[in-house]
Tab-separated table of C-alpha atoms and ligand atoms in Angstrom:
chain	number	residue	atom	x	y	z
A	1	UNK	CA	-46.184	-44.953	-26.792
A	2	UNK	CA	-44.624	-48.511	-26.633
A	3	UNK	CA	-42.383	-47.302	-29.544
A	4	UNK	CA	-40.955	-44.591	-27.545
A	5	UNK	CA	-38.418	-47.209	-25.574
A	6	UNK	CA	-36.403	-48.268	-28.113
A	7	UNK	CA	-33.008	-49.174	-28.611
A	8	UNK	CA	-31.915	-46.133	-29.739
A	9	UNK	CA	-33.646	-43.915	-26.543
A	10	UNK	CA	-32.088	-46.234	-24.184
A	11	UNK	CA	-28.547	-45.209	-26.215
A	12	UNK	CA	-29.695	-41.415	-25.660
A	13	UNK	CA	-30.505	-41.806	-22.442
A	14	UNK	CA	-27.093	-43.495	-21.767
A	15	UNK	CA	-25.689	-40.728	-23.858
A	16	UNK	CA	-27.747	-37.643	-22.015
A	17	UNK	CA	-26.457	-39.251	-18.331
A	18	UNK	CA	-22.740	-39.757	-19.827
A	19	UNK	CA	-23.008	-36.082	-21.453
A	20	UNK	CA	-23.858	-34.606	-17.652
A	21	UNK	CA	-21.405	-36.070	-15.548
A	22	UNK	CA	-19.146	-35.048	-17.903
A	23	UNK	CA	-20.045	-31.281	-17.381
A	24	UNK	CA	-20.635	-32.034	-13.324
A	25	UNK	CA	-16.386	-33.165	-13.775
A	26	UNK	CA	-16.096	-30.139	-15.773
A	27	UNK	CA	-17.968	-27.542	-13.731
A	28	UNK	CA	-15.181	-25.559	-12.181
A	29	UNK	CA	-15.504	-26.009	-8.564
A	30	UNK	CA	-16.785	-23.307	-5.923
A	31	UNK	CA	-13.817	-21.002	-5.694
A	32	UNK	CA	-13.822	-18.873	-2.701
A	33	UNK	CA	-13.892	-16.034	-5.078
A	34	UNK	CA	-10.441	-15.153	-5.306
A	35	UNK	CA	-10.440	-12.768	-2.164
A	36	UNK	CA	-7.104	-11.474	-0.643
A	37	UNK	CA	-6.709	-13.324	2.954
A	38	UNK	CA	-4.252	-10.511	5.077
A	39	UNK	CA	-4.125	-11.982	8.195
A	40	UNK	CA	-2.800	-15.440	6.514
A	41	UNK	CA	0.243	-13.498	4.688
A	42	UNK	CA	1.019	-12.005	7.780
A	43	UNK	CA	1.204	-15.377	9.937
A	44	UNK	CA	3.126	-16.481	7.126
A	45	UNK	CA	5.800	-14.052	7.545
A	46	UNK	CA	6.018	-14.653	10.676
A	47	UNK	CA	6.569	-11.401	12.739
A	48	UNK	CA	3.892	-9.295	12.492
A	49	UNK	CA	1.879	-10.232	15.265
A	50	UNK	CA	1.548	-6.470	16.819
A	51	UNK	CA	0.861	-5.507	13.534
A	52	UNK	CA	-2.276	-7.839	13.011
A	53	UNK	CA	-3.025	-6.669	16.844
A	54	UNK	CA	-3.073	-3.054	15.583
A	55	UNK	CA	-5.377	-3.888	12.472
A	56	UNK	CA	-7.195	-5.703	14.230
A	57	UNK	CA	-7.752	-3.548	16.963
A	58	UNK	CA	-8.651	-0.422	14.326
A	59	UNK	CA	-10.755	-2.457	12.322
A	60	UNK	CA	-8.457	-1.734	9.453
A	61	UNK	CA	-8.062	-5.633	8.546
A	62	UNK	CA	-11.596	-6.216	7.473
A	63	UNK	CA	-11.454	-2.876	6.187
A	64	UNK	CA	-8.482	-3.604	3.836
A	65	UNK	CA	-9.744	-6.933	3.298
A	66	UNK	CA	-13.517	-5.450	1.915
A	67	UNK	CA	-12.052	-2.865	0.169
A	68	UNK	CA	-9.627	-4.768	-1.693
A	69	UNK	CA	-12.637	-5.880	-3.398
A	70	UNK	CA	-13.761	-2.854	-4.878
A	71	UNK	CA	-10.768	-0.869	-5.313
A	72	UNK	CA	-9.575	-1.294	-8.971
A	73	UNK	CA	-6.147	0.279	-7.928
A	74	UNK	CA	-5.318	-2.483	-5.568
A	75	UNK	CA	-3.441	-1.722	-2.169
A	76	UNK	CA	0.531	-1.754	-0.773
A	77	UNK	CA	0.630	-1.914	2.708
A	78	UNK	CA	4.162	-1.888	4.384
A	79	UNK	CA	4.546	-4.400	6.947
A	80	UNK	CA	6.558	-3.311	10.350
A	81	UNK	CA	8.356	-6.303	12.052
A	82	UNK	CA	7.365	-7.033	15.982
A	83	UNK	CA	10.996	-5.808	16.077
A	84	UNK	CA	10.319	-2.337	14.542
A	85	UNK	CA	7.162	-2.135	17.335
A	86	UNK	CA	9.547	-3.158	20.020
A	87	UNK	CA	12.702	-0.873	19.215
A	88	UNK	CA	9.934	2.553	19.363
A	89	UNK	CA	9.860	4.550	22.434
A	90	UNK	CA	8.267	2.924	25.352
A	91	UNK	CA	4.981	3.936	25.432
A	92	UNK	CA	5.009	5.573	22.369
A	93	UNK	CA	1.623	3.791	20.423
A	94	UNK	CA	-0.331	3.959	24.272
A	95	UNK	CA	0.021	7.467	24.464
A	96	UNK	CA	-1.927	7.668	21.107
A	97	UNK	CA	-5.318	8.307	20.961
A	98	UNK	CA	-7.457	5.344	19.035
A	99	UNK	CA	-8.066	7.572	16.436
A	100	UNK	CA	-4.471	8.344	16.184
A	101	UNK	CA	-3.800	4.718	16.058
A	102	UNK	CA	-6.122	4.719	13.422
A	103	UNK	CA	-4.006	7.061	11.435
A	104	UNK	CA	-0.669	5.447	12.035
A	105	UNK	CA	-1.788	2.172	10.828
A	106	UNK	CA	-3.434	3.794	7.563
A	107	UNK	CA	-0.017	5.706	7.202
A	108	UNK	CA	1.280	2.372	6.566
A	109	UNK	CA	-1.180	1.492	3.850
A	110	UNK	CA	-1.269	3.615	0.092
A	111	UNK	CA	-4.735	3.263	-1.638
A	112	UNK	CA	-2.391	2.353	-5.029
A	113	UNK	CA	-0.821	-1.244	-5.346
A	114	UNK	CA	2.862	-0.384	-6.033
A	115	UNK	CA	5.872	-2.953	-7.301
A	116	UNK	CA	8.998	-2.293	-6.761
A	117	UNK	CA	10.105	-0.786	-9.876
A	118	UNK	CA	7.069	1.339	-9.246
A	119	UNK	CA	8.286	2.638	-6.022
A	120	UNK	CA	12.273	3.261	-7.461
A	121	UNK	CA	10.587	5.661	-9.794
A	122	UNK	CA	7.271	6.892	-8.390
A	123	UNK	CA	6.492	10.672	-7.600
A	124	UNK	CA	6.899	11.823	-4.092
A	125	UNK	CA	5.051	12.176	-1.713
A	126	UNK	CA	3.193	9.052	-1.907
A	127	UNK	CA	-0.412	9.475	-0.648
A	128	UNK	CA	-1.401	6.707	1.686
A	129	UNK	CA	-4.573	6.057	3.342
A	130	UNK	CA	-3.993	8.505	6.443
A	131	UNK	CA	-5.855	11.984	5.875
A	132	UNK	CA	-7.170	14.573	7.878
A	133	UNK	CA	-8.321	18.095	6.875
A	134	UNK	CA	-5.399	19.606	6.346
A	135	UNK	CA	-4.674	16.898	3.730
A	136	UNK	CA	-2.963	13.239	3.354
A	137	UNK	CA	-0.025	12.354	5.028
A	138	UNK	CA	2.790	11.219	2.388
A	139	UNK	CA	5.510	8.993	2.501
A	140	UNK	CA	8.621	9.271	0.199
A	141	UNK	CA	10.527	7.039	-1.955
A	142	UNK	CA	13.865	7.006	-3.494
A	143	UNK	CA	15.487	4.646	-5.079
A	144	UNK	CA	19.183	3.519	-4.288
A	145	UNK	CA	20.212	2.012	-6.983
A	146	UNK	CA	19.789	-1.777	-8.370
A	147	UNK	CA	16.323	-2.773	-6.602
A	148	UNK	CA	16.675	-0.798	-3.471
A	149	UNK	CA	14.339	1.559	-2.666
A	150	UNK	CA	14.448	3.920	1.203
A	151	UNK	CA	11.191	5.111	2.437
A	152	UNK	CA	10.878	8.239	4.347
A	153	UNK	CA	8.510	9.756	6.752
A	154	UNK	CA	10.217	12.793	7.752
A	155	UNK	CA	10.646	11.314	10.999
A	156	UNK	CA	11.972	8.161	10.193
A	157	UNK	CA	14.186	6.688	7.375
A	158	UNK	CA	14.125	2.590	6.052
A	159	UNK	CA	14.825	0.415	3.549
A	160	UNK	CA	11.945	-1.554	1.844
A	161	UNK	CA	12.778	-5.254	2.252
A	162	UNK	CA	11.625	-8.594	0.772
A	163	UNK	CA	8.316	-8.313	-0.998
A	164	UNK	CA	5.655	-11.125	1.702
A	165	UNK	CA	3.452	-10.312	-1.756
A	166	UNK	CA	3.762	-8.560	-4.720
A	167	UNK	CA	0.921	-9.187	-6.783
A	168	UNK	CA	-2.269	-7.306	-7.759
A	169	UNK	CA	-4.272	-6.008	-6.020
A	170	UNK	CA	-1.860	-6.117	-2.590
A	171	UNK	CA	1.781	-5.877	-2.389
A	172	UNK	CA	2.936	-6.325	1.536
A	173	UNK	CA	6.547	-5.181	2.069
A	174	UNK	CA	8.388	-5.721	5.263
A	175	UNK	CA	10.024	-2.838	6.983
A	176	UNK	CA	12.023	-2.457	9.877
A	177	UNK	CA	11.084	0.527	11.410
A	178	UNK	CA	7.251	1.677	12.103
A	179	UNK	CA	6.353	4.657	9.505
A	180	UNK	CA	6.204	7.362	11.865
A	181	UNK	CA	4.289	10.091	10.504
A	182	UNK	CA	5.593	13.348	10.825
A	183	UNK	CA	2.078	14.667	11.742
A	184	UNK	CA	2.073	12.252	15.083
A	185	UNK	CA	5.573	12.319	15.707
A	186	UNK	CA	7.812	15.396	14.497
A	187	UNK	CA	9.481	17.851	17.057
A	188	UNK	CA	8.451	21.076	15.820
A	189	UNK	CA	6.097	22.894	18.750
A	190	UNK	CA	3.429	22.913	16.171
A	191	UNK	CA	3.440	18.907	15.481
A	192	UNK	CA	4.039	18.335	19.063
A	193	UNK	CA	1.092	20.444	19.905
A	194	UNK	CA	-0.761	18.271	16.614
A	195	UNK	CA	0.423	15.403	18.623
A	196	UNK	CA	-1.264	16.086	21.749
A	197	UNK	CA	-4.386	13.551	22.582
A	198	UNK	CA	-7.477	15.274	21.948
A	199	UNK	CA	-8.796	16.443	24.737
A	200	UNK	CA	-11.895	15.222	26.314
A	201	UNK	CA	-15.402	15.471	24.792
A	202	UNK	CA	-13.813	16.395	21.636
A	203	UNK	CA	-14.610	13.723	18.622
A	204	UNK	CA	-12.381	10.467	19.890
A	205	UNK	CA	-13.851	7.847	17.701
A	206	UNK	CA	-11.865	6.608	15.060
A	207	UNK	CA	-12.704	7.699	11.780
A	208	UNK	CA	-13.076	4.713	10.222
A	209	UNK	CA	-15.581	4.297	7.157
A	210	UNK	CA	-18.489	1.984	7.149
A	211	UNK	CA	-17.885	-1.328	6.206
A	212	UNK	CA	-21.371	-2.519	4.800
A	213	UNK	CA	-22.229	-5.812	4.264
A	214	UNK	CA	-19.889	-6.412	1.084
A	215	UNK	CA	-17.666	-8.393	3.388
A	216	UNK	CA	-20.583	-10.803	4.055
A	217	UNK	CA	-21.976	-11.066	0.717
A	218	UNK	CA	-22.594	-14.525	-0.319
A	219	UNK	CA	-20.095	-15.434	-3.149
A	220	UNK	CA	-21.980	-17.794	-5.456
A	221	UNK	CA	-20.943	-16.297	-8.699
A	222	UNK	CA	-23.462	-16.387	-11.943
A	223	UNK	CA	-21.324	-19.356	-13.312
A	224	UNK	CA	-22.168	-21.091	-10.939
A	225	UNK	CA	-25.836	-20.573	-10.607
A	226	UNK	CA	-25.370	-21.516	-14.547
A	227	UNK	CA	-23.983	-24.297	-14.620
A	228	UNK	CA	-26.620	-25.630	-12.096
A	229	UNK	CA	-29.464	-24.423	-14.442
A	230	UNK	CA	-27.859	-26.212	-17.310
A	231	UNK	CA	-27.665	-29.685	-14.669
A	232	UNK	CA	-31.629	-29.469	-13.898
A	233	UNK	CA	-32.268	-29.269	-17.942
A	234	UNK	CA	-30.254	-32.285	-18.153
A	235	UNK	CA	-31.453	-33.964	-15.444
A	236	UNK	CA	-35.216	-33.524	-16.423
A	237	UNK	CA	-34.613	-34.386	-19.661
A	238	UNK	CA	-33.012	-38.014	-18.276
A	239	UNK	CA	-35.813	-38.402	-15.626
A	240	UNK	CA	-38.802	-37.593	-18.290
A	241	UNK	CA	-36.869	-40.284	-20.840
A	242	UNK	CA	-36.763	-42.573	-18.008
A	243	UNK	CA	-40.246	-42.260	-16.911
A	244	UNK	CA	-41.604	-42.766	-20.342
A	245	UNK	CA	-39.359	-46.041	-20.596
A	246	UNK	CA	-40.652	-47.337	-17.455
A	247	UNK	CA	-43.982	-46.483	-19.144
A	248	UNK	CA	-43.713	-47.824	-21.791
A	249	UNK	CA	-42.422	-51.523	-20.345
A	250	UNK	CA	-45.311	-51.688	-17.945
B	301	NAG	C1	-7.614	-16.253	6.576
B	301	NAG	O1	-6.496	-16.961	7.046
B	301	NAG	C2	-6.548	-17.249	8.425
B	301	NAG	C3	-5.217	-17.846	8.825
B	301	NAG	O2	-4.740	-18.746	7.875
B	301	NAG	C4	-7.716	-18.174	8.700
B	301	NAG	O3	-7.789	-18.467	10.068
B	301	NAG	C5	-8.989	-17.493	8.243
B	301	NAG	O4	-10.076	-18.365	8.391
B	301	NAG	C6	-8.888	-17.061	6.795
B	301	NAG	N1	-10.051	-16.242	6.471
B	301	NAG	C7	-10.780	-16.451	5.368
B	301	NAG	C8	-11.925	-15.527	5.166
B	301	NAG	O5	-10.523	-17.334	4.580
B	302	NAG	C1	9.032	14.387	0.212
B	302	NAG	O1	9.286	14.772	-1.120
B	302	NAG	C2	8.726	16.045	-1.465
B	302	NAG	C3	8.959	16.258	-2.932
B	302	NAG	O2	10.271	15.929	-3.287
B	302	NAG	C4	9.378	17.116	-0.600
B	302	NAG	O3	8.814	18.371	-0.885
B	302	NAG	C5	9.120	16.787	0.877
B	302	NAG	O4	9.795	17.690	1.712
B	302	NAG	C6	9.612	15.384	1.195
B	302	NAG	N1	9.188	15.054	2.531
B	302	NAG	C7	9.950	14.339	3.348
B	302	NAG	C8	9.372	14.085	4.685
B	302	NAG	O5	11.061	13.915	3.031
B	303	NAG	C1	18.743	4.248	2.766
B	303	NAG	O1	18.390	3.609	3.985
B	303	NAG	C2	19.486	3.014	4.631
B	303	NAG	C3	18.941	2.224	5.815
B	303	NAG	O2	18.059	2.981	6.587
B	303	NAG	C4	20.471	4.082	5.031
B	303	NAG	O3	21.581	3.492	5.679
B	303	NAG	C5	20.949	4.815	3.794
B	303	NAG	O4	21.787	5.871	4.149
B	303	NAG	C6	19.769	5.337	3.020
B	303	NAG	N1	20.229	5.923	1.766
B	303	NAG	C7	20.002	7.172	1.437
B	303	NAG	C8	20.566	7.621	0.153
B	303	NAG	O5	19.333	7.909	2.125
């Protein structure tokens, strides 16, 4: 065994320990798997804190957050201002129910990530995320011209403005007015009666579909766990050179 410490294993152990930390500096490091953060678009626009009250409130943050995950058709959510909340009716969102608040908030969201050009030449009505039995409340889009495009609700009428993100799988798209769907808020008798809070001991929790766990699912991704595998290889193989070294000089 005396023969197995020789120049040239000392220069392969050298080499094996040179060879690792090379892949260690290589090893891309633990990204935080590439998941969309809402709430910190929103506090970077600015102006949007009774929005992220109202998703937070309806659960519809984590919601959009988890499912952004595992939709493959991404997600445009348009963004009232705290000015479009303050300019509606007083009282207006209290005297919804929380599953109607529910509703209003998913009216604002389209299971579909949509650019711009998209929207100028898309197919009205839009589905968004707001159903009930009789069907999915739409929004409409037209395009004005150059790259303006006017969203309508039937009750209300805007103008899509800058773009807070525009890349898949979320586009977030200020607006300043609150989509008010026809279904909470138009004048006919029958939406009015539609509009009414449900009465007591009917349903009143908010439809909102089960999270699961995939929001807490620990993100170490199979690279990862790889590239750690490969490490221990190279590691054992240094420490069992080493050992027969120290072996072989005793
Ligand atoms: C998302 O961003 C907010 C605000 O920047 C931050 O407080 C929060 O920890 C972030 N969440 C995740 C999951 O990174
Ligand atoms: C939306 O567009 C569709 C199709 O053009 C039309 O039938 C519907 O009345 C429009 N709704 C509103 C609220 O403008
Ligand atoms: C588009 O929206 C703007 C702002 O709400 C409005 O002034 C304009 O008349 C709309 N254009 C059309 C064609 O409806």
């Amino acid at each position: 065994m005396a023969s197995t410490c020789t120049p040239s294993t000392l220069i392969l152990l050298t080499l094996t320990t040179f060879l690792i930390a090379q892949a260690q500096a290589q090893a891309p490091a633990p990204s935080p798997s590439g998941a969309v953060n809402l709430t910190a678009i929103l506090e970077k626009g600015g102006q949007y804190t009774t929005l992220m009250k109202l998703l937070k409130d309806t659960q519809q943050l984590t919601q959009i957050e988890s499912q952004l995950k595992s939709n493959s058709q991404g997600f445009t959510l348009f963004a009232p201002t705290d000015n479009a909340f303050q300019s509606l009716k007083p009282g207006a969102l209290n005297k919804l129910s929380d599953d109607q608040k529910v509703k209003l908030i998913l009216f604002h969201v389209t299971p579909k990530y949509y650019t711009i050009s998209d929207l100028l030449t898309v197919s009205n009505p839009v589905r968004t995320q707001a159903t009930e039995k009789e069907g999915t409340w739409g929004l409409n889009f037209t395009g004005q011209g150059g790259n303006q495009v006017n969203i309508s609700t039937g009750v209300v009428q805007t103008q899509l403005n800058n773009p807070l993100r525009e890349k898949f799988p979320l586009a977030v798209y200020q607006v300043d007015k609150v989509l008010l769907p026809l279904e909470l808020f138009g004048t006919t008798k029958t939406r009015a009666s539609s509009a009414a809070p449900s009465p007591k001991g009917s349903k009143s929790t908010p439809e909102i579909p089960s999270v699961g766990k995939a929001g807490s699912a620990p993100s170490d991704s199979p690279k990862d766990t790889n590239a750690a595998n490969g490490m221990n290889v190279g590691f054992g193989l240094v420490l069992g050179l080493g050992f027969i070294c120290m072996g072989a000089l005793s």
